PDB file of N, CA and C in Angstrom:
ATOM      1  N   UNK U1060       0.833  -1.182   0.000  1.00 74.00           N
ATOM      2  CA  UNK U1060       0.000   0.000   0.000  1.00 74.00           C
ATOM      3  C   UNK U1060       0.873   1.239   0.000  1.00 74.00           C
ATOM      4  N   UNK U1061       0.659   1.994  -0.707  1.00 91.00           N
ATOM      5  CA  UNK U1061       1.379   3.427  -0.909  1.00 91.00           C
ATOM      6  C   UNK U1061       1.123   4.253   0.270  1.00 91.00           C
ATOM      7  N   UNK U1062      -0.379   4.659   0.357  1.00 93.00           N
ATOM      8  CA  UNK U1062      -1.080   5.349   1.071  1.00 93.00           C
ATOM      9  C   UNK U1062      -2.423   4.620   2.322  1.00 93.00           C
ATOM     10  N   UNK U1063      -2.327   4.609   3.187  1.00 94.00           N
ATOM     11  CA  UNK U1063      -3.354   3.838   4.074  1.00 94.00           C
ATOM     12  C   UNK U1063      -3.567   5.068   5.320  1.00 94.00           C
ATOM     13  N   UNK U1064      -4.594   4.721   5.558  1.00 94.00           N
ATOM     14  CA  UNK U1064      -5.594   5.334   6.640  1.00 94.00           C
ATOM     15  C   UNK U1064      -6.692   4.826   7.489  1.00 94.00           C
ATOM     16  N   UNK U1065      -6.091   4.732   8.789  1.00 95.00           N
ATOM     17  CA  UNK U1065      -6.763   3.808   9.473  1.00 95.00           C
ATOM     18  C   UNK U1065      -7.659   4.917  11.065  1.00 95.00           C
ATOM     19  N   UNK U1066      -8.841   5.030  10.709  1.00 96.00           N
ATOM     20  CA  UNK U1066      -9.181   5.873  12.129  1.00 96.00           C
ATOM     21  C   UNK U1066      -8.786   7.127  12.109  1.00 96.00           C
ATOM     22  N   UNK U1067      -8.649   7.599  10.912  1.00 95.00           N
ATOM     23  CA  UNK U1067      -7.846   8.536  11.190  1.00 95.00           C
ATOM     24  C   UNK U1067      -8.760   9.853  11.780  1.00 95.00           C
ATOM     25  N   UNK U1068      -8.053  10.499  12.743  1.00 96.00           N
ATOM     26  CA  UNK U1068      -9.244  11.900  13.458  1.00 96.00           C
ATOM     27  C   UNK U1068      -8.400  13.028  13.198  1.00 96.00           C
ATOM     28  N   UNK U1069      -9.123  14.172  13.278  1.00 96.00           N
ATOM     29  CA  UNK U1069      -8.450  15.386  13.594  1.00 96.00           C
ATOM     30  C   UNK U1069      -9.015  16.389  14.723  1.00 96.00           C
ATOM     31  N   UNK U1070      -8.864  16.895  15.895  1.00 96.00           N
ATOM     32  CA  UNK U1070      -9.849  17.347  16.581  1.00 96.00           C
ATOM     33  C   UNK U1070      -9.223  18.847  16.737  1.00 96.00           C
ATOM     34  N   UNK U1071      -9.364  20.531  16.519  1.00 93.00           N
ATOM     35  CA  UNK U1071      -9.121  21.114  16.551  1.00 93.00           C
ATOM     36  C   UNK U1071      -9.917  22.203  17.277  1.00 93.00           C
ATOM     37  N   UNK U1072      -9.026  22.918  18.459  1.00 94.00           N
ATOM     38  CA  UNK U1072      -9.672  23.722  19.725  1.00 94.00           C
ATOM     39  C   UNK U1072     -11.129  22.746  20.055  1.00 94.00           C
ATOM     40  N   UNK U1073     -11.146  21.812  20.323  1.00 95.00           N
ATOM     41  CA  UNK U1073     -11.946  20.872  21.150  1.00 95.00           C
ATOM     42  C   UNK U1073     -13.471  20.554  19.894  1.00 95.00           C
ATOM     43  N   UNK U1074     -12.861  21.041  18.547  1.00 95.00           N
ATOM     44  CA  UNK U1074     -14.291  20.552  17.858  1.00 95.00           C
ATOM     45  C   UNK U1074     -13.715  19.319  16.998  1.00 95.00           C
ATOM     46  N   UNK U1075     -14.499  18.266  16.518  1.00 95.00           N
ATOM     47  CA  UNK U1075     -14.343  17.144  16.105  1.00 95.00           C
ATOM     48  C   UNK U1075     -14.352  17.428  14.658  1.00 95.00           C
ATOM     49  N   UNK U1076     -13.210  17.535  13.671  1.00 95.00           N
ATOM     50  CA  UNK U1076     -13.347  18.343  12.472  1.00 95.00           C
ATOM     51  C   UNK U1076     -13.741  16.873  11.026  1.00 95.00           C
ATOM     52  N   UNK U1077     -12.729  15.812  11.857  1.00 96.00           N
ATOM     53  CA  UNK U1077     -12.700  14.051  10.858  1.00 96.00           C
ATOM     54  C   UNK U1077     -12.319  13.523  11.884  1.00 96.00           C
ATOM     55  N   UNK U1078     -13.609  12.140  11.681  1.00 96.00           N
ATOM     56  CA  UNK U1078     -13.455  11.139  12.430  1.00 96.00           C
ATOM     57  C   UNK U1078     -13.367   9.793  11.867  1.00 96.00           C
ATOM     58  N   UNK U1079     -12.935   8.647  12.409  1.00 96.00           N
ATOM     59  CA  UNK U1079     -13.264   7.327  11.688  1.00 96.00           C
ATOM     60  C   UNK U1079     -12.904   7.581   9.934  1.00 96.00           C
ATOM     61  N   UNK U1080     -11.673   8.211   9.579  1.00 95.00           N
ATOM     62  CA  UNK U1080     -11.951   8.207   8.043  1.00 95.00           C
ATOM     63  C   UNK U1080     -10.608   7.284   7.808  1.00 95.00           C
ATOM     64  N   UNK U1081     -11.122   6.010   7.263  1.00 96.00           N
ATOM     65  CA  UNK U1081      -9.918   4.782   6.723  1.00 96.00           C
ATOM     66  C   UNK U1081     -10.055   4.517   5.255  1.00 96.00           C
ATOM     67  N   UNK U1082      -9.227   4.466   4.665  1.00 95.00           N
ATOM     68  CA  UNK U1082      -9.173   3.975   3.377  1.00 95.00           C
ATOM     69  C   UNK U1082      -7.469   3.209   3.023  1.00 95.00           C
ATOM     70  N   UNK U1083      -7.367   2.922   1.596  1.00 95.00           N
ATOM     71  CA  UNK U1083      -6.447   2.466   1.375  1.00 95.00           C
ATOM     72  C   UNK U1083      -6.114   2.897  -0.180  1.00 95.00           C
ATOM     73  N   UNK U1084      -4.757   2.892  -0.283  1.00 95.00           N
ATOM     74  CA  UNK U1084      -4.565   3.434  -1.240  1.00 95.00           C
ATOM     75  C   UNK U1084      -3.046   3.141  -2.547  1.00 95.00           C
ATOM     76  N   UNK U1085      -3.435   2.230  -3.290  1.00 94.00           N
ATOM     77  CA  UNK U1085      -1.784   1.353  -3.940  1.00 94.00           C
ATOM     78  C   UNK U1085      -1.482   2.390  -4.877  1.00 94.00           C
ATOM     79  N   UNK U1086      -0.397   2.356  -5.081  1.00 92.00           N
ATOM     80  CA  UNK U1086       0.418   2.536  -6.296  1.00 92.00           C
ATOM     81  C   UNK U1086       0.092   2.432  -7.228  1.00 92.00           C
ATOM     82  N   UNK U1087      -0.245   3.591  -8.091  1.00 93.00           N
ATOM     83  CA  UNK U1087      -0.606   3.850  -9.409  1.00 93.00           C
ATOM     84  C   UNK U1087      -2.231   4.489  -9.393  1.00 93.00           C
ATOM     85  N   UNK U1088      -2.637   4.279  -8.398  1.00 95.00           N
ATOM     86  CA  UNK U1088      -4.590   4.652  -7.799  1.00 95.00           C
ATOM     87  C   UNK U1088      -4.623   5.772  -7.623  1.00 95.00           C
ATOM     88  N   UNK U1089      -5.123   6.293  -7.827  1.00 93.00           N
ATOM     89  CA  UNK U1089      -6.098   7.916  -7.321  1.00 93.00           C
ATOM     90  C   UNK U1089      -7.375   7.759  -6.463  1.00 93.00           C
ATOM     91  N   UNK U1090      -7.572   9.072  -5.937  1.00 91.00           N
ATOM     92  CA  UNK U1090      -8.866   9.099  -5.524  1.00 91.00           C
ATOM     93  C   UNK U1090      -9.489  10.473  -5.333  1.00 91.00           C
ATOM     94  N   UNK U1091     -10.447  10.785  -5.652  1.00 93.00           N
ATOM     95  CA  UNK U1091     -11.177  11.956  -5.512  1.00 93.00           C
ATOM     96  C   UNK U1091     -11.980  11.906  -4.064  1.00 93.00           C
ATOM     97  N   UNK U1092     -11.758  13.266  -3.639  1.00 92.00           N
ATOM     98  CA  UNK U1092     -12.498  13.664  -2.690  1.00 92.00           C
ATOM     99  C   UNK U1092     -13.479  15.143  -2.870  1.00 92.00           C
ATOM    100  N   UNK U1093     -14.881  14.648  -3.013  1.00 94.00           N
ATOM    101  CA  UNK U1093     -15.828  15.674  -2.910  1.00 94.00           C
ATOM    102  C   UNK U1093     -16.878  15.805  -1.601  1.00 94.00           C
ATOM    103  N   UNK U1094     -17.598  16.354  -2.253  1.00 93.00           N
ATOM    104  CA  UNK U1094     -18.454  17.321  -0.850  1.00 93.00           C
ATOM    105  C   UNK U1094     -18.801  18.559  -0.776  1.00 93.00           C
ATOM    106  N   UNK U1095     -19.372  19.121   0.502  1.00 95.00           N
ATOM    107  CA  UNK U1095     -19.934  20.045   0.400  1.00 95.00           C
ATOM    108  C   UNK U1095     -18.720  21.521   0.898  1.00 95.00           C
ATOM    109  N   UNK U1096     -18.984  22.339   0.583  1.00 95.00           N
ATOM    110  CA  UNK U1096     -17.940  23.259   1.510  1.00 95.00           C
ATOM    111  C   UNK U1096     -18.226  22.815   3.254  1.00 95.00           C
ATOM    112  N   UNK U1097     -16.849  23.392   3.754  1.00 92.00           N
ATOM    113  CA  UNK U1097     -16.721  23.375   5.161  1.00 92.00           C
ATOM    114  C   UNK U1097     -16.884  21.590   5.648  1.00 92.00           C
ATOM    115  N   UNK U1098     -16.416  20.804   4.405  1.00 92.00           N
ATOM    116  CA  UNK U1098     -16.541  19.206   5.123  1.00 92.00           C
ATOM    117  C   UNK U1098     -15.219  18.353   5.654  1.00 92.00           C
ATOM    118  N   UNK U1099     -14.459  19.188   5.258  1.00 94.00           N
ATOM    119  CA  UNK U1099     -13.017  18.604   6.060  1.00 94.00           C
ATOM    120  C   UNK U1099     -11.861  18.024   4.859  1.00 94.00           C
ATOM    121  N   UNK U1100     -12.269  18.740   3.810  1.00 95.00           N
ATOM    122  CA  UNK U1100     -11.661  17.901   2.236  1.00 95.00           C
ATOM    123  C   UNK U1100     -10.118  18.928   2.879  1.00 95.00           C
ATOM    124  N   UNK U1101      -9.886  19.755   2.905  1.00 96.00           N
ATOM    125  CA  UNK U1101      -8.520  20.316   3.409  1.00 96.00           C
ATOM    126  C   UNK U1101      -8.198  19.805   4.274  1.00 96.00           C
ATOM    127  N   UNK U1102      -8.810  19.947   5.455  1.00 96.00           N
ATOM    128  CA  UNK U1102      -8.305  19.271   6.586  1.00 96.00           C
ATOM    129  C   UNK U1102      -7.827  17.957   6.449  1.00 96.00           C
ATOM    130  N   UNK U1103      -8.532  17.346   5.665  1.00 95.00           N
ATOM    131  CA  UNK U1103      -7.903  15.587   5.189  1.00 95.00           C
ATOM    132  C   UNK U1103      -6.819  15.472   4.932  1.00 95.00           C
ATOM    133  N   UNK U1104      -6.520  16.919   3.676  1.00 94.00           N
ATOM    134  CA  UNK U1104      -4.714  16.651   3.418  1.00 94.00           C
ATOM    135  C   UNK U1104      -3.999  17.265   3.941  1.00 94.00           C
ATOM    136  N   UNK U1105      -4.364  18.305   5.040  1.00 95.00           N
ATOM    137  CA  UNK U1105      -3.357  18.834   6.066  1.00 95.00           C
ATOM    138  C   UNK U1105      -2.839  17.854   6.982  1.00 95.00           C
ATOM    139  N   UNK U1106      -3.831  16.899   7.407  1.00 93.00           N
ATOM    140  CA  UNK U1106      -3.869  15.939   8.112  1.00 93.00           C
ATOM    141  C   UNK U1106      -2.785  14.621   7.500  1.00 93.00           C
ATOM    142  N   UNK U1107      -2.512  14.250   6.273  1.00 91.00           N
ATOM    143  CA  UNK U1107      -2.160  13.574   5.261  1.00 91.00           C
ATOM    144  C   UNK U1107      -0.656  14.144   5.270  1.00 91.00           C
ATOM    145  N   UNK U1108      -0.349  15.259   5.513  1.00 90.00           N
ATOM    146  CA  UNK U1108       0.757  15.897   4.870  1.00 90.00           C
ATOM    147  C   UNK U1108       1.252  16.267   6.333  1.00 90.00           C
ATOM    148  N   UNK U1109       1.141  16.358   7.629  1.00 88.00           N
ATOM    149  CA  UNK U1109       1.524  16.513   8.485  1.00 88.00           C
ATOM    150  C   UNK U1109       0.851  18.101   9.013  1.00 88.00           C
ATOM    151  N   UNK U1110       0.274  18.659   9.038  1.00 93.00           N
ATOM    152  CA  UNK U1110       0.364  19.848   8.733  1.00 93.00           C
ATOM    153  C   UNK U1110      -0.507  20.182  10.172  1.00 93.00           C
ATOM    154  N   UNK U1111      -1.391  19.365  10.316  1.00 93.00           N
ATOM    155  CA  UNK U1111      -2.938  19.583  11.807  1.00 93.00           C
ATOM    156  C   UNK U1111      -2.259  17.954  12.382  1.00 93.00           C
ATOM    157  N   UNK U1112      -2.679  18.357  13.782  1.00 91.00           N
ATOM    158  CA  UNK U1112      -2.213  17.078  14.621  1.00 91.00           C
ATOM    159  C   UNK U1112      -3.665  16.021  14.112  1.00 91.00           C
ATOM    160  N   UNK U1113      -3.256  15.012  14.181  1.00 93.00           N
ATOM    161  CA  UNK U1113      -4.158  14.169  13.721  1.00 93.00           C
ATOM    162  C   UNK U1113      -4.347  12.530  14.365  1.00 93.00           C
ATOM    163  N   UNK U1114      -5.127  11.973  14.972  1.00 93.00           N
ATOM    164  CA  UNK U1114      -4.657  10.712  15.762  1.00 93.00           C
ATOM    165  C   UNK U1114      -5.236   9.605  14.729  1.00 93.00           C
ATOM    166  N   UNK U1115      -4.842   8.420  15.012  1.00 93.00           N
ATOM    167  CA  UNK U1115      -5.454   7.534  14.265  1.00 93.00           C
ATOM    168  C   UNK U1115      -3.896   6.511  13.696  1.00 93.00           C
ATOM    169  N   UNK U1116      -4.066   6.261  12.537  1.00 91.00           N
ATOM    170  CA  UNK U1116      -2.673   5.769  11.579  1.00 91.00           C
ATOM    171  C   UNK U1116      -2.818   6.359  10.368  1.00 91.00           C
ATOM    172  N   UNK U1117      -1.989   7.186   9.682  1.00 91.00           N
ATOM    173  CA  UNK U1117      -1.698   7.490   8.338  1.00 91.00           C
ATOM    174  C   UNK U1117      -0.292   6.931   8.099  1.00 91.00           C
ATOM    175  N   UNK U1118      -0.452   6.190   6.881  1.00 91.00           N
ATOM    176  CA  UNK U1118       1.050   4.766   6.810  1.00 91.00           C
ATOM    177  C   UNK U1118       1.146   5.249   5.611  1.00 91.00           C
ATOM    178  N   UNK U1119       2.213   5.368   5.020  1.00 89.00           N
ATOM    179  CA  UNK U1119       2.613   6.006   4.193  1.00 89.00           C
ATOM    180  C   UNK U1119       3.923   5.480   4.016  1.00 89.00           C
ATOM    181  N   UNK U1120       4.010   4.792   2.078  1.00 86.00           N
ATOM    182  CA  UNK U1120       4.875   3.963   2.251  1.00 86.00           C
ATOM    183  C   UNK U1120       5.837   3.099   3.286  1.00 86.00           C
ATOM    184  N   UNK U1121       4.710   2.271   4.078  1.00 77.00           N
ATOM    185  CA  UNK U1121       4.698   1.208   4.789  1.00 77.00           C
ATOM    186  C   UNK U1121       5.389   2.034   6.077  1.00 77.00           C
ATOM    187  N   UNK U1122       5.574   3.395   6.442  1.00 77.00           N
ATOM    188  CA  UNK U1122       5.602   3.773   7.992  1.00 77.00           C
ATOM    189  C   UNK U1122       4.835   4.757   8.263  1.00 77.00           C
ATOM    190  N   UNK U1123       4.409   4.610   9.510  1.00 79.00           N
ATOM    191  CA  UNK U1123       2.913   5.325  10.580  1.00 79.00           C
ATOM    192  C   UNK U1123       3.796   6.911  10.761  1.00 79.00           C
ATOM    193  N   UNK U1124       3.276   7.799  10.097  1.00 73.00           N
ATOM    194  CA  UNK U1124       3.355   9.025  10.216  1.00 73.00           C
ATOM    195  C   UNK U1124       3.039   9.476  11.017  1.00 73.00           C
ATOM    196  N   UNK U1125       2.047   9.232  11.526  1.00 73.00           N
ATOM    197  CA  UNK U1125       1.164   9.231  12.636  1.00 73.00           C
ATOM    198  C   UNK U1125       1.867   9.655  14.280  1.00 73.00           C
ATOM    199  N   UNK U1126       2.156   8.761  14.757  1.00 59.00           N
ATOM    200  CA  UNK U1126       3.284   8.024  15.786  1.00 59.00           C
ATOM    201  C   UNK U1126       4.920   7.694  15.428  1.00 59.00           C
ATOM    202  N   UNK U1127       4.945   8.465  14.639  1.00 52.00           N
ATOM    203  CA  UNK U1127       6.506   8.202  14.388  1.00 52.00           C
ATOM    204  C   UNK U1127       7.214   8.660  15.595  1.00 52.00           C
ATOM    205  N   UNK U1128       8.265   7.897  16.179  1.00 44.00           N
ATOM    206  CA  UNK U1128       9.306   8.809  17.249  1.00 44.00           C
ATOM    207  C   UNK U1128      10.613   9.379  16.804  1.00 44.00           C
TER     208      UNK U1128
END
């Protein structure tokens, strides 16, 4: 798996912004993300890219970004 997401949350100044969002994602795959405004489609890849604290597992070429030490 290239890209995986397991549980992944983001909770910012005490509001629940993404919860429970898992998917998986190989090499060579895409995926679109739509929706409505204000649904967390940024926050997903801030979250993805390190950017908002985020709990859960984001594995990324086979290590947890997530919990890394």
């Amino acid at each position: 798996m290239l890209l995986s997401l397991h549980n992944l949350q983001v909770v910012i100044n005490n509001k629940s912004i993404l919860q429970n969002i898992t998917f998986d994602l190989a090499e060579g795959e895409s995926l679109s993300v739509l929706w409505h405004n204000g649904s967390g489609k940024t926050t997903l890849l801030k979250a993805i890219m390190w950017l908002v604290p985020a709990s859960g597992e984001i594995i990324f070429e086979w290590k947890n970004i997530v919990n890394e030490e």
